[in-house]
Amino acid sequence: MRLKTAFNKLKAIDDKVKDLRFNPDLLDVLTSVGNFVFTRDLDLTTVFFSSPISGVYKYYFDQQEKRWTSNKDRHILEDNLVRETSKYFKGYLEL
């Protein structure tokens, strides 16, 4: 999972990222800011993202654009993560 790799790289340079818990349908990133939790449902092609900063989002995979898009306002998951993590952590979340 790209997210796991990206957060592991961030963990290597920033001690605010404490630990990562991972299984095929869940990624829980424990940080000093709070937990970033990603849950996926491959049957519905959805990802739920819970952020300690901005709350809960639901994303659908956009087949045409080949990216995860919010069902509320059509923002992109990767853009939201980079925006949130860049405010609180050292380095850049490479997705």
Tab-separated table of C-alpha atoms in Angstrom, residues 8-76:
chain	number	residue	atom	x	y	z
A	8	ASN	CA	6.997	4.762	7.057
A	9	LYS	CA	9.311	7.193	5.249
A	10	LEU	CA	7.838	10.072	7.248
A	11	LYS	CA	8.274	8.073	10.465
A	12	ALA	CA	11.984	7.693	9.696
A	13	ILE	CA	12.490	11.474	9.752
A	14	ASP	CA	9.859	12.668	12.245
A	15	ASP	CA	9.395	11.320	15.765
A	16	LYS	CA	5.820	12.646	15.841
A	17	VAL	CA	4.892	9.560	13.814
A	18	LYS	CA	4.922	6.926	16.562
A	19	ASP	CA	3.793	3.673	14.950
A	20	LEU	CA	1.894	2.113	12.057
A	21	ARG	CA	-0.586	-0.726	12.342
A	22	PHE	CA	-1.409	-2.420	9.076
A	23	ASN	CA	-3.531	-5.227	7.683
A	24	PRO	CA	-4.953	-5.551	4.159
A	25	ASP	CA	-8.040	-3.438	4.900
A	26	LEU	CA	-6.740	-1.062	7.587
A	27	LEU	CA	-3.880	1.344	8.118
A	28	ASP	CA	-3.709	3.071	11.499
A	29	VAL	CA	-0.992	5.711	11.795
A	30	LEU	CA	-0.354	6.638	15.426
A	31	THR	CA	1.066	10.130	15.816
A	32	SER	CA	1.477	12.750	18.516
A	33	VAL	CA	-1.278	14.722	16.729
A	34	GLY	CA	-3.701	11.754	16.880
A	35	ASN	CA	-4.460	8.738	14.734
A	36	PHE	CA	-4.832	8.816	10.973
A	37	VAL	CA	-6.979	5.794	10.082
A	38	PHE	CA	-7.614	4.407	6.614
A	39	THR	CA	-10.161	1.647	6.067
A	40	ARG	CA	-10.937	0.248	2.654
A	41	ASP	CA	-13.824	-1.720	1.247
A	42	LEU	CA	-12.699	-3.208	-2.031
A	43	ASP	CA	-16.156	-4.540	-2.870
A	44	LEU	CA	-17.519	-1.006	-2.912
A	45	THR	CA	-14.244	0.573	-4.066
A	46	THR	CA	-14.361	2.990	-1.146
A	47	VAL	CA	-11.844	4.250	1.382
A	48	PHE	CA	-12.738	5.866	4.676
A	49	PHE	CA	-10.175	8.270	6.089
A	50	SER	CA	-10.394	9.476	9.668
A	51	SER	CA	-8.150	12.412	10.486
A	52	PRO	CA	-7.470	13.859	13.944
A	53	ILE	CA	-7.234	17.227	12.212
A	54	SER	CA	-10.207	17.416	9.866
A	55	GLY	CA	-12.521	14.502	10.676
A	56	VAL	CA	-13.906	11.644	8.591
A	57	TYR	CA	-14.024	11.434	4.814
A	58	LYS	CA	-15.331	8.848	2.383
A	59	TYR	CA	-13.575	8.416	-0.953
A	60	TYR	CA	-14.591	6.594	-4.115
A	61	PHE	CA	-12.161	5.418	-6.745
A	62	ASP	CA	-12.650	7.480	-9.902
A	63	GLN	CA	-11.972	5.107	-12.795
A	64	GLN	CA	-11.489	7.891	-15.336
A	65	GLU	CA	-9.082	9.926	-13.220
A	66	LYS	CA	-7.478	6.864	-11.556
A	67	ARG	CA	-7.554	8.416	-8.085
A	68	TRP	CA	-9.536	8.501	-4.857
A	69	THR	CA	-12.071	11.344	-4.771
A	70	SER	CA	-14.195	12.611	-1.870
A	71	ASN	CA	-17.917	12.049	-2.092
A	72	LYS	CA	-18.593	15.452	-0.457
A	73	ASP	CA	-16.691	18.027	-2.423
A	74	ARG	CA	-14.679	15.982	-4.961
A	75	HIS	CA	-11.280	16.764	-3.397
A	76	ILE	CA	-8.535	14.198	-3.905
